[in-house]
JSON list of C-alpha atoms in Angstrom, two decimals:
[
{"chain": "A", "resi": 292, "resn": "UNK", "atom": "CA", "xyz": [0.00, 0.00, 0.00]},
{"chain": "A", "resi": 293, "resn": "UNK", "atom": "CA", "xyz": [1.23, 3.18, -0.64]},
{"chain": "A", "resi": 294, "resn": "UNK", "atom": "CA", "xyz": [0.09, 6.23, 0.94]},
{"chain": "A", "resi": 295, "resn": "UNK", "atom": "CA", "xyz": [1.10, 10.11, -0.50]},
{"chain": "A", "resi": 296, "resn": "UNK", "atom": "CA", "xyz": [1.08, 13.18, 1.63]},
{"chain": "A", "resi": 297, "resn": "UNK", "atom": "CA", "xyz": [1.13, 16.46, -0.13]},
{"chain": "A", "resi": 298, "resn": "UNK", "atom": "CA", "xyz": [2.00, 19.77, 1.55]},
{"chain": "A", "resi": 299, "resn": "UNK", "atom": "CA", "xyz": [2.70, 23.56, 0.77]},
{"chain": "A", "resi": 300, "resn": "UNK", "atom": "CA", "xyz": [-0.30, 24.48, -0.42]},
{"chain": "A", "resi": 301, "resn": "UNK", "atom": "CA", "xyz": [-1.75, 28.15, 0.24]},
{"chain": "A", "resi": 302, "resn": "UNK", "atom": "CA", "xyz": [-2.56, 31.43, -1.00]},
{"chain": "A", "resi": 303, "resn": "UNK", "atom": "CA", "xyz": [-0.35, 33.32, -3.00]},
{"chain": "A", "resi": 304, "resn": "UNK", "atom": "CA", "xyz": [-0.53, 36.14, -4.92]},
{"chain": "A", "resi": 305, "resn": "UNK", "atom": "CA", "xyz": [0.26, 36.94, -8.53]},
{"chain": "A", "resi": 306, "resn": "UNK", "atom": "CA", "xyz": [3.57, 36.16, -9.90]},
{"chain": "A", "resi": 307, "resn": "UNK", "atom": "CA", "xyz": [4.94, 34.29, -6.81]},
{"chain": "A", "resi": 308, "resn": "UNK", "atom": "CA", "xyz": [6.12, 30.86, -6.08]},
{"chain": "A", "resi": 309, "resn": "UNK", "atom": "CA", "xyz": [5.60, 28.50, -3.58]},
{"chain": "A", "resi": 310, "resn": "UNK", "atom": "CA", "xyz": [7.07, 24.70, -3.33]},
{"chain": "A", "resi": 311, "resn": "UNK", "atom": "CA", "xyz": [4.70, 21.64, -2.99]},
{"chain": "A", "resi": 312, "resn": "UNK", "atom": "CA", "xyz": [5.97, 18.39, -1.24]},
{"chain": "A", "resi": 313, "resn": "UNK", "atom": "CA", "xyz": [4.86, 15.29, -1.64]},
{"chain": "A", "resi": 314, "resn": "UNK", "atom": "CA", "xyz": [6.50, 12.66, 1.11]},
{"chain": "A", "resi": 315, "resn": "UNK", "atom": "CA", "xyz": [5.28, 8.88, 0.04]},
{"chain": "A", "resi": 316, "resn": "UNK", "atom": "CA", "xyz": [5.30, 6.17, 2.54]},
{"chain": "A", "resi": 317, "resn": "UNK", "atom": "CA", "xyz": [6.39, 2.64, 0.69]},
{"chain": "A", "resi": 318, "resn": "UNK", "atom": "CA", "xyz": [9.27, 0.79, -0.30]},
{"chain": "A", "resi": 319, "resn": "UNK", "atom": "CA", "xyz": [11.77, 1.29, -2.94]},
{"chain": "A", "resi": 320, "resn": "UNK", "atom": "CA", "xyz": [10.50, 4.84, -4.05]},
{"chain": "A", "resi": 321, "resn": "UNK", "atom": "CA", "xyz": [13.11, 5.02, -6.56]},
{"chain": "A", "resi": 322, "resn": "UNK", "atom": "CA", "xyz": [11.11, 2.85, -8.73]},
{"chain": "A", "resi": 323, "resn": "UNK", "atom": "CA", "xyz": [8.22, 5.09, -8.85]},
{"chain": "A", "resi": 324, "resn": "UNK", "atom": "CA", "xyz": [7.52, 7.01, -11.72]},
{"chain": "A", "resi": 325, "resn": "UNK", "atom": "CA", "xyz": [6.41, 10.05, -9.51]},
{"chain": "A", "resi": 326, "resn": "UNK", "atom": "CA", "xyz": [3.99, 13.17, -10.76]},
{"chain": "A", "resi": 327, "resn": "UNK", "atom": "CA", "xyz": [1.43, 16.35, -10.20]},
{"chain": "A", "resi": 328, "resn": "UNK", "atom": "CA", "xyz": [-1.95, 16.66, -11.22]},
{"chain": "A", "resi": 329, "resn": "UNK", "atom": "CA", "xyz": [-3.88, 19.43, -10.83]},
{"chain": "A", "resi": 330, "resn": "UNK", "atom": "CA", "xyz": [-8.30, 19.89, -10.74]},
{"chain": "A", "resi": 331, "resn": "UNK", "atom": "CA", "xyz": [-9.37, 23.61, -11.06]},
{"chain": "A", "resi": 332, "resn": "UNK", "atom": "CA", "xyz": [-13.19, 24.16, -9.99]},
{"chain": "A", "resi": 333, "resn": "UNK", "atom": "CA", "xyz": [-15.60, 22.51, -12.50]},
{"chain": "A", "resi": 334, "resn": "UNK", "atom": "CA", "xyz": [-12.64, 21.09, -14.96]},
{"chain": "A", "resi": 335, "resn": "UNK", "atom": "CA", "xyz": [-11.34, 17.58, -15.24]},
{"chain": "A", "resi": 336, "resn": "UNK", "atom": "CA", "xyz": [-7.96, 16.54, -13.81]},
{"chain": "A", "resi": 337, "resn": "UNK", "atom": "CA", "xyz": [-5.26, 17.15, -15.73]},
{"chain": "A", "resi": 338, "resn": "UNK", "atom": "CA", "xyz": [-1.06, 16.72, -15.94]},
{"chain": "A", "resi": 339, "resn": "UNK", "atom": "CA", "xyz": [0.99, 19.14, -14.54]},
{"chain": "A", "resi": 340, "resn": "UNK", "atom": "CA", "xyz": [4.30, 17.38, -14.27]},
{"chain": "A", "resi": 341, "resn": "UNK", "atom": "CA", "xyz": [6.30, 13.88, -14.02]},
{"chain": "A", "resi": 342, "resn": "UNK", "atom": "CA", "xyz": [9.52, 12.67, -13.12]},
{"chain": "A", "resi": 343, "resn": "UNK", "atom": "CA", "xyz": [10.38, 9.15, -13.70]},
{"chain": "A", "resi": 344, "resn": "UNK", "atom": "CA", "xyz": [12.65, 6.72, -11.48]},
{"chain": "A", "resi": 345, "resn": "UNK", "atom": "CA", "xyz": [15.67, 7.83, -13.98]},
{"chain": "A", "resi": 346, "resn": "UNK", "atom": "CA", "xyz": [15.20, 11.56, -13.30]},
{"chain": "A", "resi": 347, "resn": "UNK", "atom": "CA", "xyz": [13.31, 12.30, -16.99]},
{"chain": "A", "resi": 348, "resn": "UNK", "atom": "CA", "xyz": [10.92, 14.92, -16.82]},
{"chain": "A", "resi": 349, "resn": "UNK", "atom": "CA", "xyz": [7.91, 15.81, -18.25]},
{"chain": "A", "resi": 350, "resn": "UNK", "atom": "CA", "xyz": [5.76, 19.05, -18.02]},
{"chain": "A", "resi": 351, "resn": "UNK", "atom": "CA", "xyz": [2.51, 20.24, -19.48]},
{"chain": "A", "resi": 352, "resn": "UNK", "atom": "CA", "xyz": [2.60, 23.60, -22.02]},
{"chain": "A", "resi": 353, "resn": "UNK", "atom": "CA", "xyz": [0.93, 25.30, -19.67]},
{"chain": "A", "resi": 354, "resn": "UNK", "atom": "CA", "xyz": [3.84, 25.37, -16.91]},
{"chain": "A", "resi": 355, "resn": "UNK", "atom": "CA", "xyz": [6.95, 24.77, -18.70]},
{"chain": "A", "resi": 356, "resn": "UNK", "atom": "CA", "xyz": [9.57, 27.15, -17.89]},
{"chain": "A", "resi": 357, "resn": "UNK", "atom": "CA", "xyz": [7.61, 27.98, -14.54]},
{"chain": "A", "resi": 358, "resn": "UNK", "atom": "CA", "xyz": [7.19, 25.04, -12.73]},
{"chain": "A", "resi": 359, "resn": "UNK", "atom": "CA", "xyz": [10.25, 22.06, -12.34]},
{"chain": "A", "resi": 360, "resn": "UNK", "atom": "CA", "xyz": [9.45, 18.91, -10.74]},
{"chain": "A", "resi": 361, "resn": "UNK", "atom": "CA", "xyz": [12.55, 16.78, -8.88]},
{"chain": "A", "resi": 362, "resn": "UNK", "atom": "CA", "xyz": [12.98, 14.14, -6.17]},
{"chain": "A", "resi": 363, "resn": "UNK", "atom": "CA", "xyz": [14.76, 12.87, -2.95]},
{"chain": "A", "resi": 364, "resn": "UNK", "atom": "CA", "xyz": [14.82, 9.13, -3.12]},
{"chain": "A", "resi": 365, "resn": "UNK", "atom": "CA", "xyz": [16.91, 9.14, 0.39]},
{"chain": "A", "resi": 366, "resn": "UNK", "atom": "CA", "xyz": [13.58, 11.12, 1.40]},
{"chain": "A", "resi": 367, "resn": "UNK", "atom": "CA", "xyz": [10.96, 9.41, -0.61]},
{"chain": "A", "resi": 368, "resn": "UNK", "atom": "CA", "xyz": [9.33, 12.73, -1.23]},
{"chain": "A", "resi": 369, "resn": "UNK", "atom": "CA", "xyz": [9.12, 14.79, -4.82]},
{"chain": "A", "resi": 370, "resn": "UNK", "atom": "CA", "xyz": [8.79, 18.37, -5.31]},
{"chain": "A", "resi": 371, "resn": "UNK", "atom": "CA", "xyz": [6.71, 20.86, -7.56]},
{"chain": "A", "resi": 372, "resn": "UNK", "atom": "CA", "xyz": [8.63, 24.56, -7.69]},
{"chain": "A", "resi": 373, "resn": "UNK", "atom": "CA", "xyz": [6.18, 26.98, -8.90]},
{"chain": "A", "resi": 374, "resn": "UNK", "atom": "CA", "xyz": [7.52, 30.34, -9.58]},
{"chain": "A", "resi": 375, "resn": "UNK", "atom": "CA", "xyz": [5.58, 33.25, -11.78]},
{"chain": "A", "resi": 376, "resn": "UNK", "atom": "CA", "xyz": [2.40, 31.85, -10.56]},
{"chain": "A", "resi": 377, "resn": "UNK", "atom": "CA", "xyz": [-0.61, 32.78, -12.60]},
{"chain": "A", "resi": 378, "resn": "UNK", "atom": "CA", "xyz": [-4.43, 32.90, -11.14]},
{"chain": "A", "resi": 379, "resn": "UNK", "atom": "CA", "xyz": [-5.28, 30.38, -13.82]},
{"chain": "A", "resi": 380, "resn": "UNK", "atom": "CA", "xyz": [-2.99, 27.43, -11.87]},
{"chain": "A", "resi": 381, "resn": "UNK", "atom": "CA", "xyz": [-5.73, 28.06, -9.05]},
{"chain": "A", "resi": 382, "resn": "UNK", "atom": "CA", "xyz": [-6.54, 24.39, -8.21]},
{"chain": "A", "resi": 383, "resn": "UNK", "atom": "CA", "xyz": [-6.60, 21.44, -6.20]},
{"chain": "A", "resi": 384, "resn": "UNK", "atom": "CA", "xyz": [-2.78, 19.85, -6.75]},
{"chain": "A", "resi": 385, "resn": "UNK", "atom": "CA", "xyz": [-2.31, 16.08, -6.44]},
{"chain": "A", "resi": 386, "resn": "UNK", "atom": "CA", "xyz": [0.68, 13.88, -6.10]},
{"chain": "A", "resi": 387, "resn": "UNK", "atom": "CA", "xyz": [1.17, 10.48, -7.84]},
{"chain": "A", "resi": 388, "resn": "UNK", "atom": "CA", "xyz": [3.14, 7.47, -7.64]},
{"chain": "A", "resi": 389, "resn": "UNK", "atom": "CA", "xyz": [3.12, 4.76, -10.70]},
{"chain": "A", "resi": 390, "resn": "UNK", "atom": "CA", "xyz": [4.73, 1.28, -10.79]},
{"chain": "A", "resi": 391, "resn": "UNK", "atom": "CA", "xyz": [2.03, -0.57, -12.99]},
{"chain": "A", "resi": 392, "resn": "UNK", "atom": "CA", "xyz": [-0.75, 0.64, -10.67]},
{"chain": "A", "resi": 393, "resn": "UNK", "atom": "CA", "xyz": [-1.26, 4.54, -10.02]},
{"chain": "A", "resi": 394, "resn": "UNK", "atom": "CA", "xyz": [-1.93, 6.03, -6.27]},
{"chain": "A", "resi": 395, "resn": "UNK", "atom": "CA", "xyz": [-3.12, 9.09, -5.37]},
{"chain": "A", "resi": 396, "resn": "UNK", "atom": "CA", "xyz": [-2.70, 11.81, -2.21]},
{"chain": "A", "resi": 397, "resn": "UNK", "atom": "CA", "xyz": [-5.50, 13.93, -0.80]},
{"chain": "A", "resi": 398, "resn": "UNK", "atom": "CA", "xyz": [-4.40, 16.65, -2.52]},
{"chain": "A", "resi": 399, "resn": "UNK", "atom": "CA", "xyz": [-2.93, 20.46, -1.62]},
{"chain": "A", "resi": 400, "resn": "UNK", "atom": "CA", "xyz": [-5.23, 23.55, -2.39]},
{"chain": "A", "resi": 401, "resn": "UNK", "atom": "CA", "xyz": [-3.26, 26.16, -4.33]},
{"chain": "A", "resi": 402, "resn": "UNK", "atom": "CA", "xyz": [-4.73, 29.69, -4.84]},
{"chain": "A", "resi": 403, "resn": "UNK", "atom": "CA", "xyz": [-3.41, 32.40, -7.07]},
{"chain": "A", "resi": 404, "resn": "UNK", "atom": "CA", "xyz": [-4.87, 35.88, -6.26]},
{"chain": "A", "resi": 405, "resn": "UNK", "atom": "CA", "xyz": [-4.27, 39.00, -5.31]}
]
């Protein structure tokens, strides 16, 4: 079983950053292809960023050149950076981890406003 805990969510206004952490409890985390989703109000859920057990990333149009995703495997945790934040990445972010079946965390509110 794997269980994900996000954190650093919060209010923030226009144009600043915060960084979201994601600590997973289970064995071998390197293995895990590890990622961010993200659910605004009344849209589906969509890709925001992965990072796979050989440190290749992956990033959505939408945040590339904002946002960089990386990982502590002596930690078992992975990391979102958001800087230039924008009131349009307003939503619910959630953390993944992938080895043939995909788990989810609760999920970190993020709010972009001023």
């Amino acid at each position: 079983q794997v269980q994900l805990v996000e954190s650093g969510g919060g209010l923030v206004q226009p144009g600043g950053s915060l960084r979201l952490s994601c600590a997973a409890s289970v064995i071998r985390f390197s293995i895990y292809r590890m990622g961010w989703y993200r659910q605004a109000p009344g849209k589906q859920r969509d890709l925001v960023a992965t990072i796979t057990s050989g440190g290749t990333t992956n990033y959505a149009d939408s945040v590339k050149g904002r946002f960089t995703i990386s990982r502590d495997n002596a930690k078992n945790t992975v990391y979102l950076q958001m800087n230039s934040l924008k009131p349009e990445d307003t939503a619910v972010y959630y953390c993944t981890a992938y080895n043939y079946v995909n788990y989810w965390g609760q999920g970190t509110q993020v709010t972009v406003s001023s």
